[in-house]
C-alpha positions as a Markdown table, in Angstrom:
| # | Residue | x | y | z |
|---|---|---|---|---|
| 1 | Met | -71.3 | -2.4 | -14.5 |
| 2 | Thr | -68.1 | -4.2 | -14.4 |
| 3 | Ser | -68.1 | -7.9 | -15.5 |
| 4 | Pro | -66.6 | -10.3 | -13.0 |
| 5 | Leu | -64.7 | -11.7 | -15.8 |
| 6 | Gln | -62.7 | -8.6 | -15.9 |
| 7 | Leu | -61.3 | -9.6 | -12.4 |
| 8 | Phe | -59.9 | -12.8 | -14.0 |
| 9 | Thr | -57.3 | -10.8 | -15.8 |
| 10 | Asp | -56.9 | -8.0 | -13.2 |
| 11 | Asp | -57.0 | -10.0 | -10.0 |
| 12 | Pro | -57.3 | -13.7 | -10.4 |
| 13 | Leu | -57.6 | -14.3 | -6.7 |
| 14 | Ala | -60.3 | -11.7 | -6.4 |
| 15 | Phe | -62.2 | -13.4 | -9.2 |
| 16 | Ile | -62.1 | -16.8 | -7.4 |
| 17 | Leu | -63.1 | -15.3 | -4.0 |
| 18 | Leu | -66.1 | -13.5 | -5.8 |
| 19 | Ala | -67.2 | -16.7 | -7.6 |
| 20 | Ile | -67.2 | -18.8 | -4.5 |
| 21 | Ser | -69.1 | -16.2 | -2.5 |
| 22 | Leu | -71.8 | -15.7 | -5.2 |
| 23 | Leu | -72.4 | -19.3 | -6.0 |
| 24 | Leu | -72.3 | -20.5 | -2.4 |
| 25 | Ser | -74.6 | -17.4 | -1.3 |
| 26 | Ile | -77.0 | -18.0 | -4.0 |
| 27 | Ala | -77.3 | -21.7 | -3.5 |
| 28 | Leu | -77.9 | -21.3 | 0.3 |
| 29 | His | -80.4 | -18.5 | -0.5 |
| 30 | Glu | -82.4 | -20.8 | -2.7 |
| 31 | Tyr | -82.2 | -23.7 | 0.0 |
| 32 | Ala | -83.6 | -21.4 | 2.6 |
| 33 | His | -86.7 | -21.1 | 0.3 |
| 34 | Ala | -87.1 | -24.8 | 0.1 |
| 35 | Leu | -86.7 | -25.3 | 3.7 |
| 36 | Ala | -89.2 | -22.9 | 4.5 |
| 37 | Ala | -91.7 | -24.5 | 2.3 |
| 38 | Asp | -90.9 | -27.9 | 3.6 |
| 39 | Leu | -91.2 | -26.7 | 7.2 |
| 40 | Gln | -94.8 | -25.4 | 6.4 |
| 41 | Gly | -95.9 | -28.8 | 4.9 |
| 42 | Asp | -95.1 | -28.3 | 1.2 |
| 43 | Arg | -93.3 | -31.4 | 0.2 |
| 44 | Leu | -92.9 | -30.3 | -3.5 |
| 45 | Pro | -89.3 | -28.8 | -3.0 |
| 46 | Arg | -88.3 | -32.0 | -1.3 |
| 47 | Ala | -89.6 | -34.2 | -4.1 |
| 48 | Met | -87.7 | -32.0 | -6.7 |
| 49 | Gly | -84.4 | -32.5 | -4.8 |
| 50 | Arg | -84.1 | -28.9 | -3.6 |
| 51 | Leu | -84.0 | -29.7 | 0.1 |
| 52 | Thr | -80.2 | -30.2 | -0.2 |
| 53 | Leu | -77.0 | -28.2 | 0.5 |
| 54 | Asn | -75.5 | -29.3 | -2.9 |
| 55 | Pro | -75.0 | -26.1 | -4.8 |
| 56 | Ile | -75.3 | -27.6 | -8.1 |
| 57 | Lys | -79.2 | -28.2 | -7.3 |
| 58 | His | -79.7 | -24.5 | -6.9 |
| 59 | Leu | -77.8 | -23.0 | -9.6 |
| 60 | Asp | -79.5 | -22.1 | -12.9 |
| 61 | Pro | -77.1 | -22.6 | -15.9 |
| 62 | Met | -78.1 | -19.4 | -17.8 |
| 63 | Gly | -78.2 | -17.3 | -14.5 |
| 64 | Thr | -74.7 | -18.6 | -13.4 |
| 65 | Ile | -73.1 | -17.8 | -16.8 |
| 66 | Leu | -74.6 | -14.4 | -16.8 |
| 67 | Ile | -73.3 | -13.6 | -13.3 |
| 68 | Phe | -69.7 | -14.0 | -14.7 |
| 69 | Val | -70.2 | -12.3 | -18.1 |
| 70 | Ala | -72.5 | -9.5 | -17.2 |
| 71 | Gly | -72.1 | -9.2 | -13.4 |
| 72 | Phe | -75.9 | -10.0 | -13.1 |
| 73 | Gly | -77.7 | -13.4 | -12.8 |
| 74 | Trp | -79.9 | -15.5 | -10.7 |
| 75 | Gly | -80.3 | -19.0 | -9.0 |
| 76 | Lys | -82.8 | -21.6 | -10.0 |
| 77 | Pro | -86.1 | -20.6 | -8.3 |
| 78 | Val | -87.7 | -23.0 | -5.8 |
| 79 | Glu | -91.0 | -24.2 | -6.8 |
| 80 | Phe | -93.7 | -24.5 | -4.1 |
| 81 | Arg | -97.4 | -24.8 | -3.8 |
| 82 | Pro | -98.9 | -21.8 | -1.7 |
| 83 | Gln | -102.0 | -23.7 | -1.3 |
| 84 | Ala | -100.1 | -26.7 | 0.6 |
| 85 | Leu | -98.5 | -24.4 | 3.0 |
| 86 | Ser | -99.8 | -24.4 | 6.8 |
| 87 | Ser | -100.6 | -20.7 | 6.6 |
| 88 | Gln | -102.6 | -19.6 | 3.6 |
| 89 | Arg | -102.2 | -15.7 | 4.2 |
| 90 | Phe | -98.6 | -15.5 | 5.3 |
| 91 | Gly | -97.1 | -18.9 | 4.1 |
| 92 | Ala | -95.9 | -17.6 | 0.7 |
| 93 | Ala | -94.4 | -14.4 | 2.2 |
| 94 | Leu | -92.5 | -16.7 | 4.8 |
| 95 | Val | -91.0 | -18.7 | 2.0 |
| 96 | Ala | -90.1 | -15.7 | 0.1 |
| 97 | Leu | -88.5 | -13.9 | 3.3 |
| 98 | Ala | -86.6 | -17.1 | 3.9 |
| 99 | Gly | -84.0 | -16.3 | 1.3 |
| 100 | Pro | -83.1 | -12.8 | 2.3 |
| 101 | Thr | -83.0 | -13.8 | 5.9 |
| 102 | Met | -80.7 | -16.6 | 5.0 |
| 103 | Asn | -78.4 | -13.8 | 3.3 |
| 104 | Ile | -78.4 | -11.7 | 6.4 |
| 105 | Leu | -77.5 | -14.7 | 8.7 |
| 106 | Leu | -74.7 | -15.5 | 6.4 |
| 107 | Ala | -73.4 | -11.9 | 6.3 |
| 108 | Val | -73.4 | -11.9 | 10.3 |
| 109 | Ala | -71.6 | -15.4 | 10.1 |
| 110 | Gly | -69.1 | -14.1 | 7.8 |
| 111 | Ala | -68.4 | -10.9 | 9.8 |
| 112 | Leu | -68.0 | -13.0 | 12.9 |
| 113 | Ala | -65.8 | -15.3 | 11.3 |
| 114 | Phe | -63.6 | -12.4 | 10.1 |
| 115 | Arg | -63.5 | -11.0 | 13.5 |
| 116 | Ala | -62.5 | -14.3 | 15.1 |
| 117 | Ala | -59.8 | -14.9 | 12.1 |
| 118 | Tyr | -58.4 | -11.4 | 12.2 |
| 119 | Gly | -54.9 | -11.4 | 13.7 |
| 120 | Ser | -54.8 | -15.2 | 14.1 |
| 121 | Ile | -54.7 | -16.2 | 10.5 |
| 122 | Glu | -51.7 | -15.3 | 8.4 |
| 123 | Thr | -53.5 | -16.0 | 5.1 |
| 124 | Leu | -54.8 | -12.9 | 3.7 |
| 125 | Ala | -57.0 | -14.8 | 1.1 |
| 126 | Val | -59.1 | -16.0 | 3.9 |
| 127 | Leu | -59.7 | -12.7 | 5.3 |
| 128 | Arg | -60.5 | -11.3 | 1.7 |
| 129 | Phe | -63.0 | -14.0 | 1.1 |
| 130 | Leu | -64.8 | -13.3 | 4.2 |
| 131 | Leu | -65.1 | -9.7 | 3.6 |
| 132 | Val | -66.4 | -10.5 | 0.0 |
| 133 | Phe | -68.8 | -13.0 | 1.5 |
| 134 | Val | -70.3 | -10.4 | 3.9 |
| 135 | Glu | -70.6 | -7.8 | 1.0 |
| 136 | Ile | -72.3 | -10.3 | -1.4 |
| 137 | Asn | -74.8 | -11.5 | 1.1 |
| 138 | Val | -75.7 | -7.9 | 2.1 |
| 139 | Leu | -76.2 | -7.1 | -1.5 |
| 140 | Leu | -78.3 | -10.4 | -2.2 |
| 141 | Ala | -80.6 | -9.6 | 0.8 |
| 142 | Val | -81.3 | -6.0 | -0.2 |
| 143 | Phe | -81.8 | -6.8 | -3.8 |
| 144 | Asn | -84.2 | -9.6 | -3.2 |
| 145 | Leu | -86.4 | -7.6 | -1.0 |
| 146 | Ile | -87.2 | -5.1 | -3.8 |
| 147 | Pro | -91.0 | -5.6 | -4.4 |
| 148 | Ile | -90.7 | -6.2 | -8.0 |
| 149 | Pro | -91.4 | -9.7 | -9.5 |
| 150 | Pro | -89.7 | -12.2 | -9.7 |
| 151 | Leu | -87.9 | -10.9 | -6.7 |
| 152 | Asp | -88.8 | -12.3 | -3.1 |
| 153 | Gly | -90.0 | -8.9 | -2.0 |
| 154 | Ser | -92.9 | -8.9 | -4.4 |
| 155 | Arg | -94.5 | -11.7 | -2.2 |
| 156 | Leu | -94.9 | -9.1 | 0.6 |
| 157 | Leu | -97.1 | -6.9 | -1.7 |
| 158 | Thr | -99.9 | -9.6 | -1.4 |
| 159 | Ile | -100.1 | -9.1 | 2.2 |
| 160 | Phe | -99.6 | -5.4 | 2.7 |
| 161 | Leu | -101.5 | -4.0 | -0.2 |
| 162 | Pro | -105.1 | -3.3 | 0.4 |
| 163 | Pro | -107.6 | -5.3 | -1.8 |
| 164 | Gly | -108.3 | -2.0 | -3.8 |
| 165 | Lys | -104.9 | -1.9 | -4.8 |
| 166 | Gln | -104.2 | -5.3 | -5.9 |
| 167 | Lys | -103.9 | -4.2 | -9.5 |
| 168 | Ile | -100.6 | -3.0 | -8.7 |
| 169 | Ile | -99.4 | -6.5 | -8.5 |
| 170 | Phe | -100.8 | -7.4 | -11.9 |
| 171 | Phe | -99.1 | -4.3 | -13.4 |
| 172 | Leu | -95.7 | -5.5 | -11.8 |
| 173 | Asp | -96.3 | -9.1 | -13.1 |
| 174 | Arg | -96.3 | -7.7 | -16.5 |
| 175 | Trp | -93.6 | -5.1 | -16.4 |
| 176 | Gly | -91.5 | -6.0 | -13.5 |
| 177 | Met | -88.7 | -7.6 | -15.4 |
| 178 | Leu | -88.3 | -4.5 | -17.5 |
| 179 | Ile | -88.4 | -2.3 | -14.5 |
| 180 | Leu | -85.8 | -4.4 | -12.7 |
| 181 | Phe | -83.5 | -4.3 | -15.7 |
| 182 | Gly | -83.8 | -0.4 | -15.7 |
| 183 | Leu | -83.1 | -0.1 | -12.1 |
| 184 | Ile | -80.0 | -2.3 | -12.5 |
| 185 | Phe | -78.4 | -1.2 | -15.6 |
| 186 | Leu | -79.6 | 2.5 | -15.7 |
| 187 | Gly | -79.4 | 3.3 | -12.0 |
| 188 | Arg | -75.9 | 1.3 | -11.7 |
| 189 | Gly | -76.8 | 0.4 | -8.1 |
| 190 | Ala | -77.0 | 4.0 | -6.8 |
| 191 | Ile | -80.6 | 3.5 | -5.9 |
| 192 | Phe | -79.8 | 0.6 | -3.4 |
| 193 | Ser | -76.7 | 2.1 | -2.0 |
| 194 | Pro | -78.3 | 3.9 | 1.1 |
| 195 | Val | -80.1 | 0.7 | 2.0 |
| 196 | Thr | -77.0 | -1.6 | 1.6 |
| 197 | Asp | -74.9 | 0.8 | 3.5 |
| 198 | Phe | -77.3 | 0.7 | 6.3 |
| 199 | Val | -77.6 | -3.1 | 6.4 |
| 200 | Arg | -73.8 | -3.4 | 6.1 |
| 201 | Ser | -73.2 | -1.0 | 9.0 |
| 202 | Thr | -75.8 | -2.9 | 11.0 |
| 203 | Val | -74.2 | -6.3 | 10.5 |
| 204 | Leu | -70.8 | -4.8 | 11.0 |
| 205 | Asn | -72.0 | -3.0 | 14.5 |
| 206 | Leu | -73.7 | -6.2 | 15.7 |
| 207 | Thr | -70.6 | -8.2 | 15.2 |
| 208 | Gly | -68.4 | -5.5 | 16.7 |
| 209 | Leu | -66.4 | -4.8 | 13.5 |
| 210 | Asn | -67.4 | -1.1 | 13.3 |
């Protein structure tokens, strides 16, 4: 996995565009979690200052550093109380899905902006930013839907797994991080490529770019 820092030497503009896209997309992803919890009656994210569009409130210091050093990192998780949500069965899953849903919406918005700007904006950097922004948000949406803790997709297991299979969740809670790192660093993204390609194509088709 290539470190984004390598881009700073090879292509400084690409590094800046990638950095802005990553930080903005991660921050909005976490904001969506906070908003989904708040709309369902849990005021904890609001009390902790997470119901804001200020990116600084949603970025984890270590996770942000690793994004630029190792090409892999994370945002600051949004704390919420499942018992305070209006739906006890589906509430936590809705909060979890809010993040990837936000990324899909951002990817669509970025693609629409690219379509509108293409041919009318002479600044190539703007078009490059929009393309990177679309790509980053597609990757974040797909990656976070993997049903392995601590990713958002793991919340869905509690709904779709039958009671007799709930021990799978306990296993993933214990070993999920090791499995996740193995998928990232050993698989080098090849495992996710068919899904990301499909989502990317769908977004581009919906916005008339394919």
